[in-house]
Amino acid sequence: IIHKIQDLTQVPTVNYEHLQLLRYYPGQHYNVHHDLIAHHVRRQQGVRIVTVFIYLSDVVSGGGTTFPPLNDLTVQPKKGSVLIWPSVLNDMPHTADLRTEHAAMHVVEGTKYAANAWIHQR
């Protein structure tokens, strides 16, 4: 999976955190947040610049990923689908792109499996 992400993003795998695997049961969700962690600017790897979010399962109902600043744009889980969004502004790579605040909506029926790949500056 990591090498496919590298092919897609053209960013070397040494810039990646380990994949984070996710499982949401009915009723579970994750509140609105941003993937940029400001204090990472002082770390060797720099801040997270891109999130690659991989849906590993279909969900019967609910469980979408929503972006409130983008008029509540919501993407429903579909096994094999990938979302990619920036965490920072192109011309200011230490500044959060606030358009990409997002949340995992409540799973209503089924189980949501997904994976996060966070890519850093270096």
XYZ file of N, CA, C and O in Angstrom:
488
model
N 0.836 -1.197 0.000
C 0.000 0.000 0.000
C 0.874 1.251 0.000
O 0.600 2.195 -0.734
N 1.900 1.252 0.829
C 2.762 2.433 0.938
C 3.399 2.778 -0.417
O 3.480 3.945 -0.791
N 3.833 1.777 -1.140
C 4.469 2.038 -2.436
C 3.467 2.559 -3.461
O 3.819 3.384 -4.315
N 2.213 2.142 -3.368
C 1.175 2.692 -4.244
C 0.935 4.161 -3.909
O 0.731 4.985 -4.798
N 0.960 4.485 -2.603
C 0.796 5.881 -2.191
C 1.970 6.711 -2.705
O 1.787 7.823 -3.199
N 3.156 6.159 -2.619
C 4.335 6.858 -3.130
C 4.202 7.112 -4.629
O 4.493 8.215 -5.105
N 3.741 6.115 -5.370
C 3.547 6.297 -6.812
C 2.534 7.398 -7.089
O 2.695 8.194 -8.014
N 1.481 7.447 -6.292
C 0.416 8.424 -6.479
C 0.856 9.836 -6.103
O 0.587 10.795 -6.827
N 1.548 9.971 -4.966
C 1.891 11.302 -4.450
C 3.260 11.801 -4.904
O 3.542 12.989 -4.799
N 4.110 10.874 -5.328
C 5.492 11.209 -5.705
C 6.291 11.750 -4.519
O 7.235 12.523 -4.691
N 5.911 11.350 -3.312
C 6.639 11.699 -2.096
C 7.260 10.406 -1.572
O 6.568 9.395 -1.444
N 8.566 10.407 -1.255
C 9.217 9.168 -0.815
C 8.662 8.650 0.511
O 8.240 9.426 1.378
N 8.673 7.346 0.666
C 8.080 6.700 1.851
C 8.772 7.089 3.149
O 8.171 6.958 4.212
N 9.996 7.569 3.105
C 10.671 7.986 4.339
C 9.969 9.176 4.986
O 10.197 9.468 6.154
N 9.082 9.849 4.243
C 8.354 10.991 4.775
C 7.043 10.591 5.448
O 6.300 11.447 5.904
N 6.731 9.292 5.523
C 5.436 8.819 6.008
C 5.505 8.377 7.459
O 6.494 7.791 7.896
N 4.405 8.600 8.171
C 4.196 7.916 9.439
C 3.746 6.496 9.106
O 3.332 6.211 7.980
N 3.796 5.617 10.084
C 3.235 4.281 9.886
C 1.740 4.414 9.631
O 1.095 5.328 10.171
N 1.191 3.525 8.819
C -0.247 3.530 8.594
C -0.993 3.387 9.918
O -0.596 2.599 10.770
N -2.045 4.148 10.066
C -2.919 4.019 11.223
C -4.191 3.333 10.735
O -4.880 3.841 9.842
N -4.481 2.162 11.292
C -5.686 1.429 10.928
C -6.832 1.847 11.838
O -6.640 2.017 13.048
N -8.007 1.999 11.265
C -9.170 2.501 11.992
C -10.324 1.517 11.892
O -10.521 0.881 10.849
N -11.106 1.432 12.965
C -12.326 0.632 12.962
C -13.378 1.402 13.745
O -13.160 1.785 14.890
N -14.507 1.621 13.114
C -15.630 2.297 13.747
C -16.834 1.368 13.742
O -17.260 0.905 12.684
N -17.390 1.119 14.912
C -18.623 0.343 15.061
C -19.817 1.294 15.025
O -19.655 2.519 15.169
N -21.036 0.770 14.887
C -22.220 1.639 14.915
C -22.212 2.551 16.143
O -21.904 2.125 17.252
N -22.503 3.822 15.885
C -22.522 4.837 16.934
C -21.192 5.553 17.111
O -21.142 6.620 17.709
N -20.110 4.981 16.607
C -18.800 5.625 16.771
C -18.565 6.673 15.682
O -19.061 6.551 14.562
N -17.772 7.666 16.049
C -17.430 8.763 15.145
C -16.142 9.412 15.650
O -15.591 9.004 16.682
N -15.664 10.419 14.934
C -14.512 11.202 15.379
C -14.855 12.659 15.100
O -15.228 13.015 13.971
N -14.739 13.502 16.117
C -15.133 14.903 16.014
C -14.280 15.681 15.013
O -13.187 15.250 14.633
N -14.762 16.855 14.654
C -14.055 17.731 13.723
C -12.653 18.025 14.251
O -12.476 18.356 15.432
N -11.683 17.897 13.364
C -10.285 18.130 13.732
C -9.480 18.453 12.480
O -9.982 18.373 11.360
N -8.242 18.782 12.693
C -7.308 19.046 11.596
C -6.097 18.155 11.805
O -5.694 17.895 12.934
N -5.503 17.684 10.712
C -4.374 16.757 10.827
C -3.028 17.440 11.065
O -2.054 16.782 11.418
N -2.956 18.741 10.886
C -1.718 19.460 11.168
C -1.477 19.469 12.676
O -2.398 19.763 13.447
N -0.279 19.145 13.084
C 0.117 19.234 14.490
C 1.191 20.318 14.549
O 2.331 20.112 14.102
N 0.820 21.471 15.067
C 1.662 22.670 14.973
C 3.067 22.477 15.531
O 4.036 22.954 14.939
N 3.211 21.785 16.661
C 4.546 21.669 17.251
C 5.486 20.774 16.417
O 6.683 20.757 16.652
N 4.958 20.072 15.428
C 5.829 19.274 14.542
C 6.760 20.151 13.707
O 7.737 19.666 13.160
N 6.450 21.443 13.628
C 7.312 22.347 12.864
C 8.741 22.323 13.415
O 9.703 22.520 12.679
N 8.889 22.021 14.712
C 10.210 21.977 15.342
C 10.867 20.604 15.252
O 11.996 20.428 15.693
N 10.168 19.622 14.718
C 10.710 18.272 14.622
C 11.410 18.064 13.279
O 11.106 18.734 12.292
N 12.303 17.112 13.269
C 13.090 16.854 12.068
C 12.223 16.569 10.844
O 12.521 17.023 9.744
N 11.123 15.833 11.018
C 10.294 15.452 9.876
C 9.380 16.578 9.395
O 8.778 16.482 8.332
N 9.274 17.658 10.171
C 8.373 18.744 9.810
C 6.920 18.347 10.022
O 6.604 17.299 10.572
N 6.033 19.210 9.569
C 4.595 19.003 9.785
C 4.020 18.018 8.764
O 4.627 17.734 7.740
N 2.827 17.528 9.083
C 2.079 16.723 8.117
C 1.617 17.647 6.998
O 0.987 18.675 7.251
N 1.939 17.281 5.773
C 1.542 18.125 4.643
C 0.360 17.549 3.871
O -0.375 18.280 3.225
N 0.189 16.234 3.927
C -0.873 15.570 3.165
C -1.413 14.397 3.978
O -0.654 13.701 4.653
N -2.720 14.188 3.860
C -3.354 12.992 4.409
C -3.858 12.147 3.248
O -4.508 12.669 2.337
N -3.553 10.866 3.301
C -4.111 9.900 2.363
C -4.999 8.979 3.195
O -4.520 8.325 4.115
N -6.290 8.980 2.897
C -7.266 8.225 3.675
C -7.844 7.132 2.787
O -8.405 7.412 1.730
N -7.700 5.893 3.229
C -8.071 4.734 2.421
C -9.265 4.027 3.069
O -9.192 3.629 4.238
N -10.336 3.856 2.310
C -11.485 3.096 2.794
C -11.236 1.619 2.534
O -11.021 1.200 1.398
N -11.274 0.833 3.593
C -11.010 -0.598 3.496
C -12.287 -1.434 3.504
O -12.220 -2.662 3.386
N -13.440 -0.777 3.648
C -14.712 -1.502 3.651
C -15.822 -0.573 3.187
O -15.703 0.650 3.263
N -16.907 -1.186 2.727
C -18.144 -0.454 2.522
C -18.838 -0.375 3.882
O -18.579 -1.193 4.760
N -19.713 0.596 4.041
C -20.505 0.724 5.261
C -21.967 0.765 4.826
O -22.316 1.494 3.890
N -22.800 0.017 5.497
C -24.216 -0.055 5.119
C -24.861 1.322 5.191
O -25.557 1.756 4.272
N -24.602 2.052 6.289
C -25.203 3.374 6.469
C -24.317 4.227 7.371
O -23.820 3.762 8.393
N -24.146 5.494 6.970
C -23.348 6.434 7.758
C -21.863 6.226 7.554
O -21.428 5.569 6.617
N -21.074 6.850 8.446
C -19.636 6.655 8.449
C -18.864 7.479 7.446
O -17.678 7.248 7.231
N -19.511 8.464 6.844
C -18.815 9.286 5.862
C -17.756 10.177 6.490
O -17.717 10.375 7.705
N -16.899 10.703 5.643
C -15.915 11.704 6.050
C -16.451 13.041 5.574
O -16.720 13.212 4.377
N -16.624 13.976 6.505
C -17.223 15.259 6.160
C -16.237 16.398 6.394
O -15.410 16.335 7.315
N -16.319 17.404 5.554
C -15.465 18.583 5.611
C -16.360 19.810 5.795
O -16.818 20.406 4.817
N -16.636 20.206 7.057
C -17.542 21.333 7.308
C -17.160 22.628 6.582
O -18.056 23.308 6.054
N -15.864 23.007 6.508
C -15.537 24.250 5.809
C -15.806 24.207 4.301
O -15.817 25.246 3.650
N -16.011 23.029 3.767
C -16.296 22.880 2.333
C -17.790 22.590 2.136
O -18.175 21.669 1.414
N -18.610 23.390 2.815
C -20.068 23.248 2.728
C -20.525 21.847 3.111
O -21.433 21.288 2.493
N -19.858 21.283 4.117
C -20.193 19.946 4.616
C -20.080 18.858 3.542
O -20.809 17.866 3.568
N -19.149 19.046 2.632
C -18.858 17.996 1.655
C -18.634 16.697 2.414
O -17.840 16.652 3.365
N -19.353 15.646 2.034
C -19.240 14.358 2.713
C -19.004 13.261 1.692
O -19.703 13.178 0.689
N -17.998 12.441 1.976
C -17.662 11.309 1.118
C -18.033 10.038 1.870
O -17.573 9.825 2.994
N -18.863 9.225 1.256
C -19.291 7.977 1.881
C -18.235 6.888 1.655
O -17.605 6.836 0.603
N -18.041 6.019 2.648
C -17.060 4.939 2.510
C -17.403 4.009 1.346
O -18.551 3.618 1.177
N -16.398 3.717 0.548
C -16.512 2.744 -0.531
C -15.200 1.985 -0.591
O -14.145 2.583 -0.808
N -15.262 0.703 -0.337
C -14.059 -0.124 -0.281
C -13.170 0.133 -1.494
O -13.628 0.116 -2.631
N -11.887 0.408 -1.212
C -10.914 0.652 -2.262
C -10.779 2.107 -2.671
O -9.862 2.452 -3.409
N -11.662 2.974 -2.173
C -11.577 4.399 -2.496
C -10.509 5.072 -1.642
O -10.230 4.642 -0.519
N -9.966 6.137 -2.182
C -8.915 6.887 -1.496
C -9.254 8.370 -1.556
O -9.617 8.883 -2.614
N -9.139 9.047 -0.422
C -9.242 10.509 -0.358
C -7.852 11.052 -0.060
O -7.135 10.505 0.779
N -7.516 12.141 -0.707
C -6.240 12.811 -0.443
C -6.541 14.287 -0.232
O -7.251 14.899 -1.034
N -6.020 14.838 0.885
C -6.218 16.264 1.105
C -4.968 16.869 1.733
O -4.226 16.206 2.442
N -4.740 18.162 1.469
C -3.589 18.850 2.049
C -3.867 19.262 3.484
O -5.009 19.573 3.843
N -2.831 19.280 4.277
C -2.945 19.796 5.641
C -2.467 21.235 5.724
O -2.798 21.941 6.674
N -1.669 21.650 4.740
C -1.055 22.981 4.774
C -1.294 23.715 3.458
O -1.681 23.116 2.459
N -1.028 24.997 3.484
C -1.113 25.821 2.285
C 0.166 25.672 1.467
O 1.265 25.633 2.039
N 0.049 25.598 0.163
C 1.216 25.416 -0.700
C 2.285 26.476 -0.480
O 3.468 26.165 -0.393
N 1.872 27.739 -0.410
C 2.836 28.825 -0.302
C 3.243 29.144 1.134
O 4.109 29.979 1.359
N 2.612 28.475 2.111
C 2.957 28.657 3.522
C 2.893 27.287 4.197
O 1.914 26.977 4.894
N 3.909 26.451 4.001
C 3.821 25.051 4.425
C 3.813 24.793 5.935
O 3.773 23.649 6.344
N 3.819 25.839 6.742
C 3.660 25.656 8.185
C 2.305 26.181 8.658
O 2.049 26.248 9.856
N 1.459 26.554 7.696
C 0.153 27.121 8.006
C -0.937 26.145 7.599
O -0.973 25.679 6.459
N -1.831 25.843 8.527
C -2.918 24.891 8.263
C -3.828 25.393 7.153
O -4.173 26.575 7.100
N -4.211 24.490 6.275
C -5.261 24.755 5.293
C -6.575 24.443 6.002
O -6.975 23.278 6.098
N -7.210 25.471 6.522
C -8.392 25.279 7.371
C -9.593 24.717 6.618
O -10.544 24.242 7.232
N -9.511 24.697 5.295
C -10.601 24.098 4.518
C -10.680 22.593 4.740
O -11.697 21.974 4.468
N -9.578 21.996 5.243
C -9.559 20.538 5.368
C -9.779 20.047 6.797
O -9.440 18.912 7.114
N -10.386 20.894 7.633
C -10.889 20.358 8.898
C -11.958 19.336 8.527
O -12.749 19.561 7.600
N -11.986 18.227 9.243
C -12.862 17.135 8.848
C -13.285 16.319 10.066
O -12.737 16.477 11.152
N -14.259 15.448 9.841
C -14.756 14.576 10.898
C -15.201 13.258 10.284
O -15.547 13.192 9.109
N -15.174 12.220 11.116
C -15.752 10.933 10.736
C -17.173 10.914 11.288
O -17.378 10.997 12.490
N -18.140 10.826 10.399
C -19.549 10.812 10.791
C -19.888 9.502 11.509
O -19.200 8.492 11.320
N -20.952 9.534 12.293
C -21.410 8.335 12.995
C -21.680 7.204 12.014
O -22.318 7.411 10.982
N -21.184 6.025 12.343
C -21.583 4.828 11.619
C -22.968 4.456 12.126
O -23.189 4.366 13.336
N -23.908 4.267 11.214
C -25.273 3.914 11.595
C -25.449 2.399 11.557
O -25.949 1.796 12.501
N -24.985 1.795 10.463
C -25.109 0.342 10.326
C -23.889 -0.193 9.598
O -23.461 0.366 8.589
N -23.323 -1.266 10.118
C -22.119 -1.853 9.544
C -20.897 -1.442 10.346
O -21.001 -0.794 11.391
N -19.747 -1.807 9.865
C -18.472 -1.453 10.488
C -17.596 -0.783 9.443
O -17.493 -1.264 8.322
N -16.981 0.313 9.831
C -16.108 1.061 8.925
C -14.663 0.705 9.239
O -14.216 0.849 10.375
N -13.956 0.242 8.222
C -12.519 0.007 8.317
C -11.833 0.967 7.352
O -12.272 1.130 6.208
N -10.767 1.593 7.825
C -10.049 2.561 7.005
C -8.602 2.636 7.475
O -8.234 2.035 8.493
N -7.793 3.385 6.738
C -6.396 3.596 7.117
C -6.005 5.027 6.777
O -6.414 5.566 5.743
N -5.231 5.636 7.661
C -4.632 6.957 7.440
C -3.169 6.783 7.079
O -2.459 6.032 7.752
N -2.739 7.506 6.084
C -1.300 7.649 5.815
C -1.023 9.151 5.882
O -1.593 9.922 5.121
N -0.199 9.545 6.836
C 0.155 10.950 6.963
C 1.551 11.153 6.410
O 2.493 10.438 6.751
N 1.674 12.149 5.556
C 2.934 12.435 4.878
C 3.487 13.748 5.433
O 2.766 14.752 5.497
N 4.767 13.714 5.783
C 5.440 14.892 6.345
C 6.306 15.589 5.316
O 6.603 15.053 4.255
N 6.772 16.781 5.684
C 7.621 17.579 4.806
C 8.909 16.879 4.415
O 9.391 16.988 3.312
N 9.504 16.183 5.377
C 10.804 15.545 5.108
C 10.956 14.307 5.953
O 10.189 14.012 6.804
